[in-house]
Amino acid sequence: MTTATTHPAAPGTRPAPPGAATIGRARIGLELRLFARDSGQVVFSFAYPVVMLLIFASVFGDQEVSPGVGFDRYFLAGIAATGIMLTSFQAVGIAIAEERDRGDLGRLQVLGTPPAAYAIGKAGQVLVTTVVQLAVLLTVAALVYDIPLPTDAGRWLTFAWITLLGALAGTVLGIAVSAFVGSARSAGTGIPAIAVVLQFVSGVFFVYSELPEVMRQVAALFPLKWMTQGMRSVFLPDAAAAAEPAGSWEHPMTAAVLAAWVIIGVVVVVRTFRWRRSGG
Amino acid sequence: MTTTGPAPLLRGTATDGAPAVRVRGLVKRYGGRAVVDDVDLDVRRGEVFALLGPNGAGKTTTVEILAGLRRRDAGHVAVLGEDPATGDRRWRDRVGVVGQTTGAGDALTVRETVDHYARYHAQPQGSDELLGAVGLEAAARTRVDALSGGQRRRLEVALGVQGRPELLFLDEPTTGLDPAARRQFWTLVEGLREAGTTVLLTTHYLDEAAQLADRVGVIAAGRLVEVAPPDALGAALRREATVRWTEDGAPRSVVTPEPSAVLRDLLAATPSGEIPDLSVTRPHLEDVYLRLVGGTSEGDPR
């Protein structure tokens, strides 16, 4: 620290600072790099769904939900949907609370970072990690458990839009929830609690059509139920649609609910997002 | 007694005469208690201004309001000609802030951190040059979470000046630094000033304010009690001298603005021999400062 060579730019000659898209791209790279260096996060995100599949497959063995549909195949849908929720909603909500506590967000505020750039960074990181996570899960499902994967493009298209909408909804809701959870500590206990309750009522741990009517109605208000149902439409044969409470896969409704949650999340984020915990 | 020391050759960056910071009647309350209480303040372009006061005096709150990080409850504030409460990104890019608690992803190396945040600025300083300026070249490949406290502060400063700000806020920049690191930091600030950057720093170290600042504002319990060049702080208080001696085995002392007159009387009363333990002292800057901020309690940070 001998001499400072920083000369301030002359006023009036200073160009405009970079826009949200430029900073957002830089932030995607940063977020991915930080994710990759957090080994606990990497292992949890990528191994957890595989472990869930292993447990379901061991517990239920060769039992079938309906003729020709094994329990492991049925629950693969719920595990995929849960995985998306964990890499988006849960990971984002907890990470933001930590970044806020650590002062990372304070720096972004000081730098005048557009909040949209921050959101772009989170969404980009979520999409990449979700894709990797699902690729690992489906590879293990196909190679180790011989679960048949779809062969037609239409089902993969369904898989793609459910993943995309689910991950986006999870990201904005994760950002939204971070405004209400307070410290990183309470985020670390509160957000997973929300996730677990949603998993129980949304047909991740149980066959959805066997859940009590009240639970199904509560679950239908939240995205996870629709993501799980959408994933069943990808991985189960068409005949299984008859076993759904509605008697069909309800794709238009699924898209509408997930899109609605994206919009609700964006509105909440715009109104409540703060770089710092204590306002003023 | 000079007032501000030698005038730097390159002063400020503004062509107009407006101060870098202009504050009138600033008030901030928390739970009904005013932590910043009717403060008026001008920071001239190109000067280093120190806001000096004990913990809890309102220094950080003031700086956070000026940096656009907190809202004020009353008063008029113009920073580089704009209201920080509504300052846009262009304005933010002209202002650098080194706060007490800002962080940067700990899993990155120093070089990665600096390279990343360069992308937020219109005209970032080159990373090599920047790390050289703060003495972190050797630590460029070290992860941020492995840095020492002093190195972390240097990184904070590097990120604060990376965008070539016209005005730099330094909030208690040397708290927790060892003496050698503090000296190095002072050199860095002097370099910034020579380059024309306006600096507003807060500190609770009197020696730091005296060393670095062109002018010092003493703040206590949310009120600005005096603004003066360091060597003119508390001028009225410092005119008072204390004459001490021993008489009949008992210590005696007189506080007076005219010690010579007291001495004359003493000498006249003692025509021969020595007056035991005779001394004339004027208050040190430290004593003056303590009297200026007197009545405020330590502790209660913020």
Coordinates of C-alpha atoms in Angstrom, one line a residue:
Chain A
M1 CA 0.0 0.0 0.0
T2 CA 2.5 2.6 -1.1
T3 CA 1.0 4.9 -3.7
A4 CA -2.6 5.1 -4.9
T5 CA -2.7 5.7 -8.6
T6 CA -6.5 5.9 -8.8
H7 CA -7.4 9.1 -10.5
P8 CA -11.1 9.9 -10.5
A9 CA -12.6 10.3 -13.9
A10 CA -13.5 13.8 -14.8
P11 CA -17.2 14.6 -14.4
G12 CA -19.1 14.7 -17.6
T13 CA -16.8 12.4 -19.4
R14 CA -17.9 9.3 -17.5
P15 CA -19.9 6.9 -19.6
A16 CA -23.0 5.1 -18.2
P17 CA -22.3 2.1 -16.0
P18 CA -23.0 -1.3 -17.5
G19 CA -26.6 -2.4 -17.8
A20 CA -28.5 -5.1 -15.9
A21 CA -28.1 -7.7 -18.7
T22 CA -24.3 -7.3 -18.8
I23 CA -23.9 -7.5 -15.0
G24 CA -26.4 -10.3 -14.9
R25 CA -24.3 -12.4 -17.2
A26 CA -21.2 -11.7 -15.1
R27 CA -23.2 -12.8 -12.0
I28 CA -24.3 -16.1 -13.6
G29 CA -20.7 -17.0 -13.9
L30 CA -19.9 -15.8 -10.4
E31 CA -22.9 -17.7 -8.9
L32 CA -21.9 -20.9 -10.7
R33 CA -18.3 -20.6 -9.6
L34 CA -19.4 -20.1 -6.0
F35 CA -21.8 -23.0 -6.2
A36 CA -19.1 -25.3 -7.6
R37 CA -16.7 -24.3 -4.7
D38 CA -19.3 -25.1 -2.1
S39 CA -18.8 -28.9 -2.0
G40 CA -21.6 -29.4 0.6
Q41 CA -24.0 -27.6 -1.8
V42 CA -22.8 -29.6 -4.8
V43 CA -23.1 -33.0 -3.1
F44 CA -26.5 -32.2 -1.5
S45 CA -28.0 -30.8 -4.8
F46 CA -26.8 -33.6 -7.0
A47 CA -26.9 -36.6 -4.6
Y48 CA -30.1 -36.0 -2.6
P49 CA -32.5 -36.9 -5.4
V50 CA -30.5 -40.0 -6.2
V51 CA -30.6 -41.0 -2.5
M52 CA -34.3 -40.5 -2.4
L53 CA -34.7 -42.7 -5.4
L54 CA -32.5 -45.4 -3.8
I55 CA -34.7 -45.3 -0.6
F56 CA -38.0 -45.5 -2.5
A57 CA -36.7 -48.3 -4.7
S58 CA -35.4 -50.3 -1.6
V59 CA -38.6 -49.8 0.4
F60 CA -41.1 -50.6 -2.3
G61 CA -39.0 -53.1 -4.3
D62 CA -41.0 -54.5 -7.1
Q63 CA -44.4 -53.4 -5.9
E64 CA -46.6 -51.6 -8.4
V65 CA -48.8 -48.5 -8.1
S66 CA -50.9 -49.7 -10.9
P67 CA -50.4 -52.5 -13.4
G68 CA -47.1 -52.0 -15.2
V69 CA -46.1 -48.9 -13.1
G70 CA -43.6 -49.6 -10.3
F71 CA -43.4 -47.5 -7.2
D72 CA -39.9 -46.3 -8.2
R73 CA -41.2 -45.1 -11.6
Y74 CA -44.2 -43.3 -9.9
F75 CA -42.0 -41.6 -7.4
L76 CA -39.3 -40.7 -9.9
A77 CA -41.7 -37.9 -11.0
G78 CA -42.0 -36.6 -7.4
I79 CA -38.3 -36.8 -6.9
A80 CA -37.6 -34.8 -10.0
A81 CA -40.1 -32.2 -9.0
T82 CA -38.7 -32.0 -5.5
G83 CA -35.2 -31.7 -6.9
I84 CA -36.2 -28.6 -8.9
M85 CA -37.8 -27.1 -5.8
L86 CA -34.6 -27.7 -3.8
T87 CA -32.2 -26.2 -6.3
S88 CA -34.4 -23.2 -6.9
F89 CA -36.7 -22.3 -3.9
Q90 CA -34.8 -23.7 -1.0
A91 CA -31.2 -23.1 -2.3
V92 CA -32.0 -19.5 -3.4
G93 CA -33.9 -18.6 -0.2
I94 CA -31.1 -19.8 2.1
A95 CA -28.3 -18.4 -0.1
I96 CA -29.8 -14.9 -0.1
A97 CA -30.2 -14.9 3.6
E98 CA -26.6 -15.9 4.0
E99 CA -25.3 -13.3 1.5
R100 CA -27.3 -10.7 3.2
D101 CA -25.9 -11.6 6.7
R102 CA -22.4 -11.8 5.3
G103 CA -22.6 -8.3 3.7
D104 CA -22.3 -9.5 0.1
L105 CA -25.6 -7.8 -0.7
G106 CA -24.5 -4.7 1.1
R107 CA -21.7 -4.4 -1.4
L108 CA -24.0 -4.9 -4.3
Q109 CA -26.2 -2.1 -3.0
V110 CA -23.1 0.2 -2.7
L111 CA -22.2 -0.6 -6.3
G112 CA -25.7 0.4 -7.4
T113 CA -26.2 -3.1 -8.8
P114 CA -29.6 -3.4 -10.6
P115 CA -31.7 -5.9 -8.6
A116 CA -32.7 -7.4 -12.0
A117 CA -29.0 -8.3 -12.5
Y118 CA -28.9 -10.1 -9.2
A119 CA -32.1 -12.0 -10.1
I120 CA -30.6 -13.0 -13.5
G121 CA -27.6 -14.4 -11.8
K122 CA -29.7 -16.5 -9.4
A123 CA -32.0 -17.7 -12.2
G124 CA -29.1 -18.6 -14.5
Q125 CA -27.3 -20.5 -11.7
V126 CA -30.5 -22.3 -10.8
L127 CA -31.3 -23.4 -14.3
V128 CA -27.8 -24.8 -14.9
T129 CA -27.7 -26.7 -11.6
T130 CA -31.2 -28.0 -12.0
V131 CA -30.4 -29.4 -15.5
V132 CA -27.2 -31.1 -14.1
Q133 CA -29.2 -32.5 -11.2
L134 CA -32.0 -33.9 -13.3
A135 CA -29.4 -35.4 -15.8
V136 CA -27.7 -37.2 -12.9
L137 CA -31.1 -38.4 -11.5
L138 CA -32.4 -39.7 -14.8
T139 CA -29.2 -41.4 -15.7
V140 CA -29.2 -43.3 -12.5
A141 CA -32.9 -44.1 -12.8
A142 CA -32.4 -45.5 -16.3
L143 CA -29.1 -47.3 -15.8
V144 CA -29.4 -48.6 -12.3
Y145 CA -33.1 -49.0 -11.8
D146 CA -34.2 -49.8 -15.3
I147 CA -36.9 -47.2 -15.1
P148 CA -38.2 -46.6 -18.7
L149 CA -37.6 -43.0 -19.8
P150 CA -39.9 -41.4 -22.4
T151 CA -38.9 -41.9 -26.0
D152 CA -41.1 -39.3 -27.8
A153 CA -40.3 -35.6 -28.2
G154 CA -43.6 -34.5 -26.9
R155 CA -43.0 -35.8 -23.4
W156 CA -39.5 -34.3 -23.3
L157 CA -41.0 -31.0 -24.4
T158 CA -43.4 -31.3 -21.4
F159 CA -40.4 -32.1 -19.2
A160 CA -38.6 -29.0 -20.5
W161 CA -41.4 -26.5 -19.9
I162 CA -42.3 -27.9 -16.5
T163 CA -38.6 -27.8 -15.4
L164 CA -38.2 -24.3 -16.8
L165 CA -41.5 -22.9 -15.3
G166 CA -40.9 -24.8 -12.0
A167 CA -37.3 -23.5 -11.6
L168 CA -38.3 -20.0 -12.5
A169 CA -41.2 -20.0 -10.0
G170 CA -38.9 -21.5 -7.4
T171 CA -36.2 -18.9 -8.0
V172 CA -38.5 -15.9 -7.7
L173 CA -40.3 -17.4 -4.7
G174 CA -36.9 -18.1 -3.1
I175 CA -35.9 -14.5 -3.6
A176 CA -39.3 -13.5 -2.3
V177 CA -39.2 -15.6 0.8
S178 CA -35.7 -14.3 1.7
A179 CA -37.3 -11.0 2.5
F180 CA -39.3 -12.6 5.3
V181 CA -37.1 -15.2 6.9
G182 CA -34.7 -12.8 8.6
S183 CA -31.3 -14.3 9.5
A184 CA -29.5 -17.0 7.7
R185 CA -30.1 -19.2 10.7
S186 CA -33.8 -18.9 10.6
A187 CA -33.8 -19.3 6.8
G188 CA -31.8 -22.5 7.2
T189 CA -34.6 -24.0 9.4
G190 CA -37.7 -22.3 8.1
I191 CA -37.3 -22.7 4.4
P192 CA -36.6 -26.5 4.5
A193 CA -39.6 -26.9 6.8
I194 CA -41.8 -25.3 4.1
A195 CA -40.3 -27.6 1.5
V196 CA -40.9 -30.7 3.6
V197 CA -44.5 -29.9 4.3
L198 CA -45.1 -29.2 0.6
Q199 CA -43.5 -32.6 -0.3
F200 CA -45.8 -34.4 2.1
V201 CA -49.0 -32.9 0.7
S202 CA -48.0 -32.7 -2.9
G203 CA -47.7 -36.4 -3.7
V204 CA -43.9 -36.7 -3.4
F205 CA -43.8 -39.1 -0.6
F206 CA -47.2 -40.7 -1.1
V207 CA -49.4 -41.7 -4.0
Y208 CA -51.2 -38.4 -4.6
S209 CA -54.6 -39.9 -5.4
E210 CA -54.6 -41.7 -2.0
L211 CA -54.1 -38.5 0.0
P212 CA -57.1 -37.0 1.9
E213 CA -59.1 -34.6 -0.2
V214 CA -58.3 -31.7 2.2
M215 CA -54.6 -32.1 1.8
R216 CA -55.0 -32.4 -2.0
Q217 CA -56.9 -29.1 -2.0
V218 CA -54.2 -27.3 0.0
A219 CA -51.4 -28.8 -2.2
A220 CA -53.2 -27.6 -5.3
L221 CA -52.6 -24.0 -4.2
F222 CA -48.8 -24.5 -4.5
P223 CA -46.5 -25.2 -7.4
L224 CA -45.0 -28.4 -6.2
K225 CA -48.2 -30.4 -6.6
W226 CA -48.4 -29.3 -10.2
M227 CA -44.7 -29.9 -11.0
T228 CA -45.1 -33.4 -9.6
Q229 CA -48.2 -34.1 -11.6
G230 CA -46.6 -32.7 -14.7
M231 CA -43.6 -34.9 -14.1
R232 CA -45.9 -38.0 -13.8
S233 CA -47.3 -37.1 -17.2
V234 CA -43.7 -37.3 -18.5
F235 CA -42.7 -40.6 -16.8
L236 CA -45.9 -42.6 -16.5
P237 CA -47.8 -44.3 -19.3
D238 CA -50.9 -42.4 -20.7
A239 CA -53.2 -44.9 -19.1
A240 CA -52.1 -43.7 -15.7
A241 CA -53.8 -40.3 -16.3
A242 CA -57.1 -42.1 -15.5
A243 CA -55.9 -42.6 -11.9
E244 CA -55.3 -38.9 -11.3
P245 CA -58.0 -37.2 -9.2
A246 CA -59.0 -35.1 -12.2
G247 CA -58.9 -38.0 -14.6
S248 CA -56.3 -36.2 -16.8
W249 CA -52.8 -34.6 -16.6
E250 CA -54.3 -31.1 -16.6
H251 CA -51.4 -29.5 -18.6
P252 CA -53.1 -26.2 -19.3
M253 CA -53.9 -25.8 -15.6
T254 CA -50.4 -26.8 -14.6
A255 CA -48.9 -24.2 -16.9
A256 CA -51.4 -21.6 -15.7
V257 CA -50.6 -22.2 -12.0
L258 CA -46.9 -22.2 -12.4
A259 CA -47.0 -19.1 -14.5
A260 CA -49.2 -17.4 -12.0
W261 CA -46.7 -18.2 -9.2
V262 CA -43.9 -16.7 -11.3
I263 CA -45.9 -13.5 -11.6
I264 CA -46.9 -13.5 -8.0
G265 CA -43.3 -14.1 -7.0
V266 CA -42.1 -11.2 -9.3
V267 CA -44.6 -8.8 -7.8
V268 CA -43.7 -9.8 -4.2
V269 CA -40.0 -9.5 -5.0
V270 CA -40.4 -6.0 -6.6
R271 CA -42.3 -4.8 -3.6
T272 CA -40.3 -6.4 -0.8
F273 CA -36.7 -7.1 -1.9
R274 CA -34.1 -5.4 0.3
W275 CA -30.3 -5.5 0.1
R276 CA -30.2 -5.1 3.9
R277 CA -32.2 -6.7 6.7
S278 CA -32.9 -3.6 8.7
G279 CA -34.7 -1.0 6.7
G280 CA -34.5 2.7 7.3
Chain B
M1 CA -0.6 28.2 13.1
T2 CA -1.4 27.3 9.5
T3 CA -5.0 26.4 8.8
T4 CA -5.0 23.6 6.2
G5 CA -1.4 23.0 5.4
P6 CA 0.1 23.4 2.0
A7 CA -2.5 23.5 -0.8
P8 CA -2.3 20.6 -3.1
L9 CA -1.5 21.4 -6.7
L10 CA -4.4 19.4 -8.1
R11 CA -7.6 20.2 -6.2
G12 CA -10.8 18.5 -6.9
T13 CA -12.4 17.6 -10.1
A14 CA -15.2 20.0 -10.3
T15 CA -15.2 23.1 -12.3
D16 CA -18.1 24.6 -10.3
G17 CA -17.6 25.8 -6.8
A18 CA -20.2 23.5 -5.2
P19 CA -19.0 21.4 -2.3
A20 CA -18.8 17.6 -2.8
V21 CA -21.1 17.2 0.1
R22 CA -23.6 19.7 1.5
V23 CA -25.7 18.8 4.5
R24 CA -28.2 21.1 6.2
G25 CA -30.3 20.1 9.2
L26 CA -29.8 16.4 8.9
V27 CA -31.9 14.3 11.3
K28 CA -32.1 10.6 11.7
R29 CA -34.2 9.0 14.5
Y30 CA -34.3 5.4 15.7
G31 CA -37.3 4.7 17.9
G32 CA -37.9 8.3 18.6
R33 CA -34.3 8.9 19.6
A34 CA -32.3 11.2 17.3
V35 CA -29.0 9.5 16.5
V36 CA -28.1 12.3 14.0
D37 CA -29.4 15.6 15.4
D38 CA -29.6 18.7 13.2
V39 CA -26.2 18.3 11.5
D40 CA -24.8 20.9 9.0
L41 CA -21.8 19.8 7.1
D42 CA -19.8 20.8 4.0
V43 CA -17.1 18.7 2.4
R44 CA -15.1 20.7 -0.1
R45 CA -14.0 19.2 -3.4
G46 CA -10.6 17.5 -3.1
E47 CA -10.3 17.6 0.7
V48 CA -10.0 14.8 3.2
F49 CA -12.6 15.4 5.8
A50 CA -12.7 13.3 9.0
L51 CA -15.8 12.8 11.0
L52 CA -14.4 12.1 14.4
G53 CA -16.3 10.8 17.4
P54 CA -16.8 8.0 19.9
N55 CA -18.7 4.9 19.2
G56 CA -22.4 5.5 18.9
A57 CA -21.9 9.2 18.0
G58 CA -23.8 8.9 14.7
K59 CA -20.8 8.7 12.3
T60 CA -21.8 5.6 10.5
T61 CA -25.4 6.6 10.3
T62 CA -24.4 9.9 8.7
V63 CA -22.2 8.3 6.2
E64 CA -24.8 5.7 5.3
I65 CA -27.3 8.5 4.6
L66 CA -24.8 10.4 2.5
A67 CA -24.0 7.2 0.6
G68 CA -27.7 6.6 -0.1
L69 CA -27.9 3.5 2.0
R70 CA -30.3 4.8 4.6
R71 CA -33.2 7.3 4.5
R72 CA -33.1 10.4 6.6
D73 CA -35.9 11.8 8.6
A74 CA -35.3 15.5 8.0
G75 CA -32.8 17.8 6.4
H76 CA -31.3 18.7 3.0
V77 CA -28.5 16.6 1.6
A78 CA -26.6 17.0 -1.7
V79 CA -23.8 14.7 -2.6
L80 CA -22.0 15.5 -5.8
G81 CA -25.0 17.7 -6.5
E82 CA -27.6 15.0 -6.1
D83 CA -29.9 13.8 -3.4
P84 CA -28.5 10.4 -2.3
A85 CA -32.0 9.1 -1.5
T86 CA -32.8 9.3 -5.2
G87 CA -29.3 8.9 -6.7
D88 CA -29.3 6.8 -9.8
R89 CA -26.7 4.4 -11.1
R90 CA -24.6 7.1 -12.8
W91 CA -24.4 8.9 -9.5
R92 CA -23.5 5.7 -7.6
D93 CA -20.7 5.1 -10.0
R94 CA -19.1 8.4 -9.1
V95 CA -19.2 7.5 -5.4
G96 CA -17.1 4.9 -3.7
V97 CA -18.0 3.4 -0.3
V98 CA -15.9 1.3 2.0
G99 CA -18.2 0.2 4.7
Q100 CA -17.6 -1.7 8.0
T101 CA -19.4 -4.9 7.1
T102 CA -19.5 -5.3 3.3
G103 CA -18.5 -8.7 2.1
A104 CA -17.4 -10.4 -1.1
G105 CA -18.0 -14.1 -1.9
D106 CA -15.4 -15.7 0.4
A107 CA -14.7 -18.6 -1.9
L108 CA -13.2 -16.4 -4.6
T109 CA -9.6 -15.4 -4.8
V110 CA -8.6 -11.8 -4.5
R111 CA -8.0 -11.5 -8.2
E112 CA -11.3 -13.1 -9.1
T113 CA -13.1 -10.8 -6.8
V114 CA -11.5 -7.7 -8.2
D115 CA -12.0 -8.9 -11.8
H116 CA -15.7 -9.6 -11.1
Y117 CA -16.6 -6.3 -9.6
A118 CA -14.7 -4.4 -12.3
R119 CA -17.7 -5.3 -14.5
Y120 CA -20.1 -3.2 -12.5
H121 CA -18.3 0.1 -13.3
A122 CA -18.2 2.4 -16.3
Q123 CA -14.5 3.0 -16.1
P124 CA -12.9 0.4 -13.8
Q125 CA -9.3 0.7 -12.8
G126 CA -7.1 -2.2 -14.2
S127 CA -6.9 -5.1 -11.7
D128 CA -3.1 -5.3 -11.7
E129 CA -2.8 -1.6 -11.0
L130 CA -5.5 -1.7 -8.4
L131 CA -4.0 -4.6 -6.5
G132 CA -0.6 -2.9 -6.6
A133 CA -2.1 0.3 -5.2
V134 CA -3.3 -1.5 -2.1
G135 CA -0.4 -3.8 -1.8
L136 CA -2.3 -7.0 -2.5
E137 CA -0.3 -8.3 -5.6
A138 CA 1.2 -11.1 -3.6
A139 CA -2.2 -12.2 -2.3
A140 CA -3.9 -12.1 -5.7
R141 CA -4.3 -15.9 -5.8
T142 CA -5.3 -16.2 -2.1
R143 CA -8.9 -17.0 -1.3
V144 CA -10.7 -14.1 0.4
D145 CA -11.6 -16.3 3.4
A146 CA -7.9 -17.0 3.9
L147 CA -6.9 -13.3 4.1
S148 CA -5.8 -11.6 7.3
G149 CA -7.9 -8.8 8.7
G150 CA -5.6 -6.2 7.3
Q151 CA -5.6 -7.7 3.9
R152 CA -9.4 -7.9 3.9
R153 CA -9.6 -4.2 4.7
R154 CA -7.2 -3.5 1.8
L155 CA -9.5 -5.5 -0.5
E156 CA -12.4 -3.5 0.7
V157 CA -10.6 -0.3 -0.1
A158 CA -9.6 -1.7 -3.5
L159 CA -13.2 -2.4 -4.3
G160 CA -14.2 1.0 -3.0
V161 CA -11.9 2.9 -5.4
Q162 CA -12.1 0.5 -8.3
G163 CA -14.7 2.6 -10.1
R164 CA -12.4 5.7 -9.9
P165 CA -14.9 7.6 -7.6
E166 CA -14.9 11.4 -7.3
L167 CA -15.9 11.0 -3.7
L168 CA -14.9 8.2 -1.4
F169 CA -16.6 7.3 1.9
L170 CA -14.4 5.4 4.3
D171 CA -16.3 4.2 7.4
E172 CA -13.8 3.4 10.2
P173 CA -11.4 2.1 7.7
T174 CA -8.6 1.2 10.1
T175 CA -10.5 -0.3 13.0
G176 CA -8.9 -3.6 13.8
L177 CA -5.7 -2.9 11.8
D178 CA -2.3 -3.3 13.4
P179 CA -0.2 -0.2 13.6
A180 CA 1.9 -1.0 10.5
A181 CA -1.2 -1.7 8.5
R182 CA -2.7 1.6 9.7
R183 CA 0.4 3.5 8.5
Q184 CA 0.2 1.9 5.1
F185 CA -3.5 2.7 4.9
W186 CA -2.8 6.4 5.7
T187 CA -0.3 6.5 2.9
L188 CA -3.0 5.1 0.6
V189 CA -5.4 7.8 1.6
E190 CA -2.8 10.5 1.1
G191 CA -2.2 9.1 -2.4
L192 CA -5.9 9.3 -3.1
R193 CA -6.1 12.9 -2.0
E194 CA -3.1 13.8 -4.2
A195 CA -4.9 12.3 -7.1
G196 CA -7.8 14.6 -6.5
T197 CA -10.3 12.3 -4.8
T198 CA -12.5 13.8 -2.2
V199 CA -12.5 11.6 0.9
L200 CA -14.9 11.6 3.8
L201 CA -13.8 9.2 6.5
T202 CA -15.1 8.4 9.9
T203 CA -12.8 7.4 12.7
H204 CA -12.7 7.3 16.5
Y205 CA -8.9 7.6 16.4
L206 CA -7.8 11.2 17.0
D207 CA -4.3 10.6 15.7
E208 CA -5.8 9.3 12.4
A209 CA -8.0 12.4 12.0
A210 CA -5.0 14.6 12.8
Q211 CA -2.8 12.8 10.4
L212 CA -5.1 12.5 7.4
A213 CA -7.7 15.2 7.4
D214 CA -7.6 18.7 6.1
R215 CA -10.6 19.4 8.3
V216 CA -12.1 17.5 11.2
G217 CA -15.7 17.5 12.3
V218 CA -16.1 16.3 15.9
I219 CA -19.4 14.5 16.4
A220 CA -20.9 13.6 19.7
A221 CA -24.3 12.2 20.5
G222 CA -25.5 12.9 17.0
R223 CA -24.5 16.6 17.0
L224 CA -21.5 18.2 15.2
V225 CA -19.8 20.1 18.0
E226 CA -16.9 21.6 16.0
V227 CA -15.4 21.7 12.5
A228 CA -11.8 22.8 12.2
P229 CA -8.4 21.9 10.8
P230 CA -6.8 19.4 13.2
D231 CA -4.4 21.8 14.7
A232 CA -7.1 24.4 15.3
L233 CA -9.5 22.0 17.1
G234 CA -10.7 23.3 20.4
A235 CA -8.7 26.5 20.1
A236 CA -10.6 28.1 23.0
L237 CA -10.0 25.1 25.2
R238 CA -6.3 25.0 24.3
R239 CA -5.7 28.6 25.3
E240 CA -6.1 27.5 28.9
A241 CA -2.9 26.5 30.6
T242 CA -2.4 24.8 33.9
V243 CA 0.4 26.1 36.2
R244 CA 1.4 23.5 38.9
W245 CA 3.9 23.7 41.7
T246 CA 4.4 22.5 45.3
E247 CA 3.9 24.8 48.2
D248 CA 4.4 23.8 51.9
G249 CA 4.6 20.2 50.7
A250 CA 1.2 20.3 49.1
P251 CA 0.6 20.3 45.3
R252 CA -1.0 23.4 44.0
S253 CA -2.5 24.2 40.5
V254 CA -4.1 27.1 38.7
V255 CA -5.9 26.9 35.4
T256 CA -5.6 30.2 33.6
P257 CA -5.6 31.7 30.1
E258 CA -2.7 33.9 31.3
P259 CA 0.0 31.6 32.7
S260 CA 2.7 34.3 32.4
A261 CA 0.8 36.5 34.9
V262 CA 0.5 33.6 37.3
L263 CA 4.2 32.9 37.0
R264 CA 5.1 36.5 37.6
D265 CA 3.2 36.5 40.8
L266 CA 4.7 33.2 41.9
L267 CA 8.3 34.4 41.2
A268 CA 7.6 37.6 43.0
A269 CA 6.5 35.7 46.0
T270 CA 9.6 33.5 45.9
P271 CA 12.5 36.0 45.5
S272 CA 15.2 33.3 46.0
G273 CA 15.5 29.6 45.5
E274 CA 13.5 27.3 43.3
I275 CA 9.8 26.8 43.2
P276 CA 9.4 23.1 43.7
D277 CA 7.8 21.0 40.9
L278 CA 6.9 24.1 38.8
S279 CA 5.3 23.4 35.4
V280 CA 3.1 25.0 32.9
T281 CA 1.1 22.7 30.6
R282 CA -1.4 23.2 27.9
P283 CA -4.0 20.5 27.1
H284 CA -3.0 18.0 24.5
L285 CA -5.2 17.5 21.5
E286 CA -6.4 14.3 23.2
D287 CA -7.6 16.2 26.2
V288 CA -9.3 18.8 24.0
Y289 CA -11.0 16.1 22.1
L290 CA -12.3 14.4 25.2
R291 CA -13.7 17.6 26.5
L292 CA -15.4 18.3 23.1
V293 CA -17.1 15.0 23.2
G294 CA -17.6 15.0 26.9
G295 CA -20.8 13.8 28.4
T296 CA -21.2 11.1 25.7
S297 CA -20.9 7.5 26.8
E298 CA -18.6 4.9 25.2
G299 CA -20.0 1.7 23.9
D300 CA -23.4 1.3 22.2
P301 CA -22.0 1.0 18.7
R302 CA -24.0 2.5 15.9

